[in-house]
XYZ file of C-alpha atoms in Angstrom:
345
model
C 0.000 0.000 0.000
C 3.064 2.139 -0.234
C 3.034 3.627 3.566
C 6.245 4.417 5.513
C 7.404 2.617 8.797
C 7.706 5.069 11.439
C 10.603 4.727 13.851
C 11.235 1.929 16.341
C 10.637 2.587 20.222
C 13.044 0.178 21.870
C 11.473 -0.216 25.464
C 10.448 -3.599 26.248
C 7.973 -2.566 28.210
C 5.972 0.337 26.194
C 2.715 1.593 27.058
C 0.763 4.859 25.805
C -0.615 7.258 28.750
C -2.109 10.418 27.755
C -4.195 13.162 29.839
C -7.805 12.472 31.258
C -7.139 8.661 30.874
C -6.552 5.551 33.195
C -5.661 3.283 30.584
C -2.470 1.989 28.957
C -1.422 -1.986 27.274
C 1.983 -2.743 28.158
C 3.388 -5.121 26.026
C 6.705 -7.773 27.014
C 8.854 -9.188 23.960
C 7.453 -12.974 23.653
C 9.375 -13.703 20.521
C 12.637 -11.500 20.704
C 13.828 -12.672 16.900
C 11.654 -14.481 13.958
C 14.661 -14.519 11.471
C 13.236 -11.625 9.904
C 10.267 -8.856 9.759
C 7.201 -10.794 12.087
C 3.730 -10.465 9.825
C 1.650 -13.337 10.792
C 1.015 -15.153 14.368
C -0.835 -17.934 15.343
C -1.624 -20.326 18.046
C -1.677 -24.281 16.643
C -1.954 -25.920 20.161
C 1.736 -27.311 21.005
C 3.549 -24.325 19.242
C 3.123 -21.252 17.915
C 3.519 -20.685 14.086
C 3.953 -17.639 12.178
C 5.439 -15.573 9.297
C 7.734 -12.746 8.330
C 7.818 -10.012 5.273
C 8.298 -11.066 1.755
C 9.283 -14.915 3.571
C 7.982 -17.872 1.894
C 9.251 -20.144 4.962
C 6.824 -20.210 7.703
C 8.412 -20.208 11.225
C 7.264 -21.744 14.531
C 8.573 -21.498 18.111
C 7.829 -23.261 21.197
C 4.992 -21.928 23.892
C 7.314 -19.980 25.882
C 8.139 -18.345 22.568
C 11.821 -19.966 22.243
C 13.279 -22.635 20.051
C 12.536 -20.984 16.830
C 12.869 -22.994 13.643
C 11.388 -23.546 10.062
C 7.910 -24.769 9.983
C 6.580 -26.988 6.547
C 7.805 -26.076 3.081
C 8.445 -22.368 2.109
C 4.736 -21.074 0.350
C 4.845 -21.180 -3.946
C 5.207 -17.666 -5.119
C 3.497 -16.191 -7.689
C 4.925 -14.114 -10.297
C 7.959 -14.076 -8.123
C 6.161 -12.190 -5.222
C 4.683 -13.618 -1.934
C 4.273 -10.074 0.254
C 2.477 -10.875 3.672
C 1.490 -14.429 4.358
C -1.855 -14.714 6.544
C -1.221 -17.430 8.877
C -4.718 -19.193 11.343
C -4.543 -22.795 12.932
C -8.283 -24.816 12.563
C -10.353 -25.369 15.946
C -10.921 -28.888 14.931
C -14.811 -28.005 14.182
C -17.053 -28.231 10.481
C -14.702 -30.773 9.518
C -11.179 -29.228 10.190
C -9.792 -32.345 11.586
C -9.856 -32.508 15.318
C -9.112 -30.187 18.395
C -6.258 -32.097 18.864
C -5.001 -32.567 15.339
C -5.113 -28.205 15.139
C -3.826 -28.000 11.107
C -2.269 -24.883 9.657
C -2.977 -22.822 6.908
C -1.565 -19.774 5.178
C -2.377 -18.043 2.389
C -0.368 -14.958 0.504
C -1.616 -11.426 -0.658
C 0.093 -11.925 -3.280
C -2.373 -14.488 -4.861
C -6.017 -15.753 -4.016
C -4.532 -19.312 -2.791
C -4.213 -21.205 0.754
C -2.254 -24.078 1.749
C -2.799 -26.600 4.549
C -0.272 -27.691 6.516
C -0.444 -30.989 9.151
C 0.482 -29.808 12.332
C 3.981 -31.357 12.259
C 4.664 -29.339 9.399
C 5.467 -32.573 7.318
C 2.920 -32.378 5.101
C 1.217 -29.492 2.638
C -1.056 -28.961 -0.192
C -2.972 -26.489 -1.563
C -6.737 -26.164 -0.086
C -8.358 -23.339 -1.964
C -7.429 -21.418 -5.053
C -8.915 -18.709 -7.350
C -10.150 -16.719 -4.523
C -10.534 -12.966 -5.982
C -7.779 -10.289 -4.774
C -4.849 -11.969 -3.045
C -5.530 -13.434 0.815
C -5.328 -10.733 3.437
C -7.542 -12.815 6.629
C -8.364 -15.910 7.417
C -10.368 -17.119 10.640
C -12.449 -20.225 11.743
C -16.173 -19.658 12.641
C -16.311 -21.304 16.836
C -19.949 -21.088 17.147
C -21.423 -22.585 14.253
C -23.489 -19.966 13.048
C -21.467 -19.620 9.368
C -21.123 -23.386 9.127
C -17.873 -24.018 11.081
C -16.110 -22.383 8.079
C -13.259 -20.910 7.130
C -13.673 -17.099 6.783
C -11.146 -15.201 3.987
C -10.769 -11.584 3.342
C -8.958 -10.376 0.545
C -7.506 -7.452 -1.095
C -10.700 -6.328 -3.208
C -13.005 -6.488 -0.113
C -14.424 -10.211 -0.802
C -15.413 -12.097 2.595
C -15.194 -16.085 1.926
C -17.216 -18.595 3.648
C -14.608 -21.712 2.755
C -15.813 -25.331 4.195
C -13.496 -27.969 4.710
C -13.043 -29.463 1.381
C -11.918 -25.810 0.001
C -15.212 -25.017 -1.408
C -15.246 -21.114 -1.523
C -18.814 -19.021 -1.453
C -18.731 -15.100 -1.784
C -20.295 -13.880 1.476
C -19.996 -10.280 0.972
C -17.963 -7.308 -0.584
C -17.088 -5.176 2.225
C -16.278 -2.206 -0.473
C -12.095 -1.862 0.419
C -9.334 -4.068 0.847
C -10.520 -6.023 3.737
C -8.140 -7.431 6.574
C -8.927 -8.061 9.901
C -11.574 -10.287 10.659
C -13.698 -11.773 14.471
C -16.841 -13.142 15.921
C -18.294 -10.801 18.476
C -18.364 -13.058 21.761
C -21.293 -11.474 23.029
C -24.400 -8.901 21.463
C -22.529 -6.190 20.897
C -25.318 -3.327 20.435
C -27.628 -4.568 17.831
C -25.166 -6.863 16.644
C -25.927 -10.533 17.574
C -23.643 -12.372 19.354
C -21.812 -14.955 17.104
C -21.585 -12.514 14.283
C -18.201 -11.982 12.096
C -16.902 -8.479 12.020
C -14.404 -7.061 9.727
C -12.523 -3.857 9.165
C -11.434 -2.386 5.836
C -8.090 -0.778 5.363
C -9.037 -0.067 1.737
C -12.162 1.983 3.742
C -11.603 2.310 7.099
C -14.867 1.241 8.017
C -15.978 -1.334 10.202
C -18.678 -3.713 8.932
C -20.677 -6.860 11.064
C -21.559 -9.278 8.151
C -24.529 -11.982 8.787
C -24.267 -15.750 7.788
C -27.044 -14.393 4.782
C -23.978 -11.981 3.377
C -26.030 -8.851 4.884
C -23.943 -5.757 6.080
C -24.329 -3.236 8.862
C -21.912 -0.607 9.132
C -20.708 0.570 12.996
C -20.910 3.828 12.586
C -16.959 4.331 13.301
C -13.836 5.394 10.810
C -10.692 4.051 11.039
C -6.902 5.399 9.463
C -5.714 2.260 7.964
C -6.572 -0.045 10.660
C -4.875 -3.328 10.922
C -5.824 -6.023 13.114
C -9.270 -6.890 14.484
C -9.968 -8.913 17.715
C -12.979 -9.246 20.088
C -11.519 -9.298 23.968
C -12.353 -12.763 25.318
C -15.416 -12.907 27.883
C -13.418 -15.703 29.440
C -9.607 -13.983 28.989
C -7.790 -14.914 32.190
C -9.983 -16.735 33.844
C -8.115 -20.030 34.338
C -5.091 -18.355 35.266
C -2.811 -19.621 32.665
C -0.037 -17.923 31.815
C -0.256 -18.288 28.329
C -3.754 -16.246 28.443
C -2.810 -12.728 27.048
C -2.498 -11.215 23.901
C -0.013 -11.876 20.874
C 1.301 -9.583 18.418
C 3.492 -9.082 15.379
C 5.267 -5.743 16.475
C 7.055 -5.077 13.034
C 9.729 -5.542 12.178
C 11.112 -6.431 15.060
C 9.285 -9.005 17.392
C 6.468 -10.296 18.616
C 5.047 -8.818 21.604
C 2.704 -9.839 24.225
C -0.330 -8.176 27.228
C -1.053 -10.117 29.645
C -4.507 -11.224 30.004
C -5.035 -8.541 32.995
C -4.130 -6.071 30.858
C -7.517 -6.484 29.129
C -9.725 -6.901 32.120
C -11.578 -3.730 31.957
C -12.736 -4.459 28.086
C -13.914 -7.916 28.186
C -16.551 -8.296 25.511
C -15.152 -5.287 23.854
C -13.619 -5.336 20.544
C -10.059 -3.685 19.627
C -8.472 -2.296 17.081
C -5.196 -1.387 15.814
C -4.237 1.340 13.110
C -0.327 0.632 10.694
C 0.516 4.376 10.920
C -0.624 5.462 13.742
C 0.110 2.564 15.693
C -2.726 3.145 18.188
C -5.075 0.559 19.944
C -8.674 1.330 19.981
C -11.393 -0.371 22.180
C -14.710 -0.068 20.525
C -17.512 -0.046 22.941
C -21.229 -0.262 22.771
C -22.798 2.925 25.346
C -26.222 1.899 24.329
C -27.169 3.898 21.490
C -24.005 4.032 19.604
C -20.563 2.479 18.801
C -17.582 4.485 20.343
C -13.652 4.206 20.262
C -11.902 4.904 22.941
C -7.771 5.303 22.290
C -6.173 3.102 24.880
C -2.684 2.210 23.933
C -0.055 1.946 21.052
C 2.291 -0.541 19.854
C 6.014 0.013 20.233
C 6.429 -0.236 16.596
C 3.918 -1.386 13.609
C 0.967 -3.849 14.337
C 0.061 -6.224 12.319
C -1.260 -9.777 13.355
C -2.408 -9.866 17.228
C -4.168 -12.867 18.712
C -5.900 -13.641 22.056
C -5.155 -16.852 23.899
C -7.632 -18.018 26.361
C -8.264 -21.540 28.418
C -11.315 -22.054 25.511
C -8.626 -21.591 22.794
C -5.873 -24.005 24.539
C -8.655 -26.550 24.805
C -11.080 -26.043 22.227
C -13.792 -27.875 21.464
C -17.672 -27.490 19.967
C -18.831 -24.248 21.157
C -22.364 -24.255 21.873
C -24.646 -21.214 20.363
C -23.855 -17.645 21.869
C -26.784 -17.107 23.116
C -26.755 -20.799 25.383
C -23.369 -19.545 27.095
C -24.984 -16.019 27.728
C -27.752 -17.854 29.948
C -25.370 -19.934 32.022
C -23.176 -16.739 32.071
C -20.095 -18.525 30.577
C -17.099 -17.327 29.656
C -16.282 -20.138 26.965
C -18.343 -17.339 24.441
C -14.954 -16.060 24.741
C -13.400 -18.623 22.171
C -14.905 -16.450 19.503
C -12.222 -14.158 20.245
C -9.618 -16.803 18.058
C -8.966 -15.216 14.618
C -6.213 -16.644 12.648
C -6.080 -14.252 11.180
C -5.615 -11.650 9.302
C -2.162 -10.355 8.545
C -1.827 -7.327 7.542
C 0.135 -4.737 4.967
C 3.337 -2.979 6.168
C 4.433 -0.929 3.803
């Protein structure tokens, strides 16, 4: 997209305070090298796998973030370009193997194609192809309500429902380059809970999109926002201290909030702008959509993840509105994204 990279901040510990607010993310390296400039993160159950800038070769690292090493087979270029690579591990649900099994798949923006990986990394073919405008999201649906699918954004603003023999359906056009991409845990105004949400860098806009392809715009504008991620209902609950937040800081590491961090926004959704390189909660006050500013990345953001004890253990995820009654946290696996990497220069 031809923007700069402003300059580094070097703290390890970073955090954005400003006047007339209480709030402020403090990130921790979690990945202090990735062999090159981090894009793409994701959790696939014993490791973590992601991608760097204009890399073919995937990496992954061990939970504590150490032990980095090649992961799979480097991704086929095409045209002799690959960009970002968009990197989300399956829940094991609609077909996508098993909880346990937790496959891999990535997908360039530099061409509408997506390759699985076994979670080993030993084997790898190509799942779906010919998908319009090269991939710039991918996420798994937790509750059900778009089929257990595989959601894709890509560069011309086509949302993909994708089911687990690579079958691709056009959902909706969300108008703009579309990147990142989550399932609101809870309602979230007059949005149902359950539903996918995406943001447009192309538009800035923020859209929810129903399993019937129909659009509702939030209300809100964006400067090219990057990632996308409901705040888990459940996040740090279990205590685990791999509950928290993940993200690509670029081009340097990837960072990490603990799940406390968060605590005052569960349900919330947040958002992250390339330039800027401000975090945004967007709230519901009961008539309208509002973003608050309540921190900044140390350097660029692209792909951020939440980890919560739903997410370490997943399994079927009964309908929104059943874990709303009982008062569950476990809604809070909608959170996952796999998300959606985005564009850094």
């Amino acid at each position: 997209m031809g923007k700069t990279v402003l300059s580094c901040v070097t703290a390890v510990m970073v955090g954005l305070l400003w006047a007339g607010s209480a709030f402020a993310i403090s990130f921790t390296s979690f990945v202090g090298s990735t062999g090159g400039s981090p894009i793409g993160f994701s959790y696939a159950g014993n490791k973590f796998v992601g991608s760097n800038y204009f890399n073919n070769q995937l990496y992954q690292t061990d939970l504590s973030g150490g032990n980095l090493q090649s992961f799979g087979a480097p991704i086929p270029l095409s045209s002799g370009s690959v960009g970002e690579i968009y990197v989300s591990s399956a829940l094991g649900l609609g077909g996508f193997g098993s909880p346990a099994s937790r496959d891999v798949f990535a997908g360039s923006e530099a061409a509408g194609n997506i390759y699985r990986f076994s979670n080993d990394g030993s084997t790898q073919s190509l799942f779906v192809s010919g998908l319009s405008g090269g991939v710039r999201g991918i996420a798994f649906d937790p509750f059900g309500i778009y089929g257990y699918n595989m959601i894709v954004t890509t560069r011309v603003g086509n949302v993909y429902t994708v089911d687990s023999s690579g079958v691709a359906t056009l959902l909706a056009n969300v108008g703009g380059d579309a990147e990142g991409l989550d399932f609101a845990p809870q309602a979230f105004g007059s949005i149902s809970a359950g539903t996918l949400v995406v943001v447009s860098e192309g538009t800035g806009r923020l859209n929810a999109i129903t399993s019937s392809g129909v659009k509702t715009d939030l209300g809100l504008q964006f400067s090219a926002p990057e990632m996308l991620s409901f705040v888990p209902i459940n996040l740090g609950v279990s205590g685990n201290p791999l509950e928290g937040f993940y993200a690509a800081n670029y081009p340097n590491n990837v960072i990490k909030a603990g799940a406390s961090e968060f605590s005052s926004f569960l349900g919330d959704a947040v958002i992250t702008e390339e330039v800027s390189h401000n975090m945004y909660r967007i709230s519901w006050d009961g008539s309208s959509f509002n973003k608050t500013l309540i921190g900044a990345f140390p350097n660029q953001p692209e792909d951020g993840i939440f980890l919560t004890t739903a997410i370490l253990n997943p399994g079927p995820v009964p309908e929104p509105s059943t874990w709303l009654l009982f008062g569950s946290g476990l809604a809070g696996l909608a959170a996952w994204r796999r998300r959606s990497l985005k564009q850094p220069l």
